[in-house]
Each structure stands twice: as C-alpha cells, then as structure tokens.
Amino acid sequence: MKLEGKVALVTGSSQGIGQGVVLRLAQAGAKVVINYRSHPEGAEETLAKVAAIGGQCHMAQCPNSSQGYTIKADLGSVTEIRQLIEESIAHFGQLDILVNNAGIEKHAAFWDVTEADYDAVMNVNLKGVFFATQTFVQHLIATQRTGKIINISSVHEELPFPNFTAYCASKGGMKMLTRNLAIELGPLGITINNVAPGAIETPINTKLLNDPAKLGALLKNIPLGRLGQPGDVAALVAFLASSDADYVTGTTFFVDGGLLWNYQEQ
Ligand code: BGC
C-alpha cells in the first residue's frame, strides 16, 4: 500500500470532502487524524469507517481504531491548531501528510458582509491553513524529515462567485500561499499543492442541493453532467500524498467536471 507507515492529519474531516479524504488515505495504508470542530458524531462516524477499512471490527462497534484518532479543534484559532498538531504527533509519533481541508463559506451581498462573517471565513480558510502549515513544517524541520501538504481550495481560487467575496479572497490567497511555499519549502523536500473542487455533493452545498432550479442551472454548466462526490476529490489527494507525486509542487489541480473552463455563448 502506497501510504503504509505514513501519518496524515486531515482538518475538518467529520463530513464531506474531509471524510472522503480520510477514508482514501486510510485505504492506502496511512494512519489518520480526524479533526472536527462541532460534529463529534461525524468524527466518530469517520473513525468507525476507518476501522471498518482496517478490518478491525464492524461499524458502530468500534469506538477506537489503531489506524485512526479523533481530535477536536477550531481551525480559526492558532492556539487550537498548535494543540491539534502536537496531540497528533504525541498520539502517532510523527506526521508526514497535512491535508488542509477545513473551510467555510457565508452567503451575503458584498455591502451586507459583517466583520464577524468576514473574520470567520478568513480565519478558518486562510489564517488556519497558514498556521497549520507553519506548525507542520516546524515539526518536519525539527525531525529532519520531508512531507506533503495538500490544500483543499476551490474553483473559486480562479473563478468569481458573487455574494461569496470573502470566500473567494480566502481561496485566492490560498493559491498564492501554495506558489510561495513551493519555493520556500522545496529545498526541504516538502511539497505543497492545491486540489480545487467544483460543485461536490457535500453538506457545504445543502442549500443548493435543495433548490432544484439552482441545481439544474449549475448542472448545465458542468460538462460531465453531474456533481462531484467526495471520492472524486480524495483520489487525487491520495496521489499527491504518495511518493508517485514526489516531483509535483506549487500547482493547483481542478476536480470540477469541466466547470471552470465552460464559458459558452448561448
Ligand atoms: C463552493 C460551493 C459551490 C462550488 C461551485 C465550492 O467552492 O463551496 O458552494 O457550489 O464551489 O461553485
């Protein structure tokens, strides 16, 4: 298995893409830290699925799995981020892969965005990624090891998304963070890449999924004609986390069914 002997931390992995990534990395043999902020039951579900993959027990009967471990932390807080990474290392002895997945979005016209909503989005989506990555890199330097960083960005690191300006600013920032760090971290043997999903069937899109008119219009813009699934994103993350991707850094990979480049004159 490609990730045997590796330990991965996936932020925001109690649901959605994060949960899908944890399962894919676990299938490839990695030990996984499952992080959650407000859904402990989701984190337990992820853990039970990991245990089931490991063949250790049947789901619902496995509160603990030696391949997975859950930790509560708010990625908007640098103090909690540092504790999260310290506890991950204390539990599994090392960290090799960081998947910065936790992210939030808030819908509002630009002129109505509150400072609290702006801060919430930027703190989790950009400040959290910055300091989680910094803490992870400090660990790799201290232990003289290489590692892999994968950021879950969005098509909206390129594509405008009206009424989500703070979200777009955070993902645009993530794009430049990755380009910069590819250069700074390359000499240390650490790679960093972005995986940029389009519309994926996850809880962040609950409103959209329940609005047939909006959903229908969006599907018309997706050349592959369907929403993505967490597994579509997770497969690429698993590749980037493996030694097959040792020479890949500083790049964004879109997983969007063709959505980004689909401009058409009607
Ligand atoms: C957003 C979703 C949106 C999708 C496609 C994602 O980054 O989180 O709300 O549906 O992009 O626009």
mmCIF file of C-alpha atoms in Angstrom, residues 23 63 78 108 128 156 170 181 190 199 214 238 245 257 261:
data_model
loop_
_atom_site.group_PDB
_atom_site.id
_atom_site.type_symbol
_atom_site.label_atom_id
_atom_site.label_comp_id
_atom_site.label_asym_id
_atom_site.label_seq_id
_atom_site.Cartn_x
_atom_site.Cartn_y
_atom_site.Cartn_z
ATOM 1 C CA LEU A 23 -11.092 7.089 4.040
ATOM 2 C CA PRO A 63 -15.137 3.323 19.222
ATOM 3 C CA VAL A 78 -3.906 29.399 16.181
ATOM 4 C CA ALA A 108 -24.178 37.721 1.502
ATOM 5 C CA GLY A 128 -5.843 28.438 9.747
ATOM 6 C CA HIS A 156 -13.128 29.899 -6.792
ATOM 7 C CA SER A 170 -9.540 33.247 1.005
ATOM 8 C CA LEU A 181 5.642 27.913 -0.192
ATOM 9 C CA ILE A 190 8.448 19.335 1.274
ATOM 10 C CA ALA A 199 -19.539 21.521 -7.018
ATOM 11 C CA LYS A 214 -30.374 26.484 -9.000
ATOM 12 C CA ALA A 238 -4.148 10.310 -2.222
ATOM 13 C CA ALA A 245 3.909 12.783 -6.725
ATOM 14 C CA GLY A 257 -16.192 18.015 -14.136
ATOM 15 C CA TRP A 261 -13.483 26.467 -18.400
#
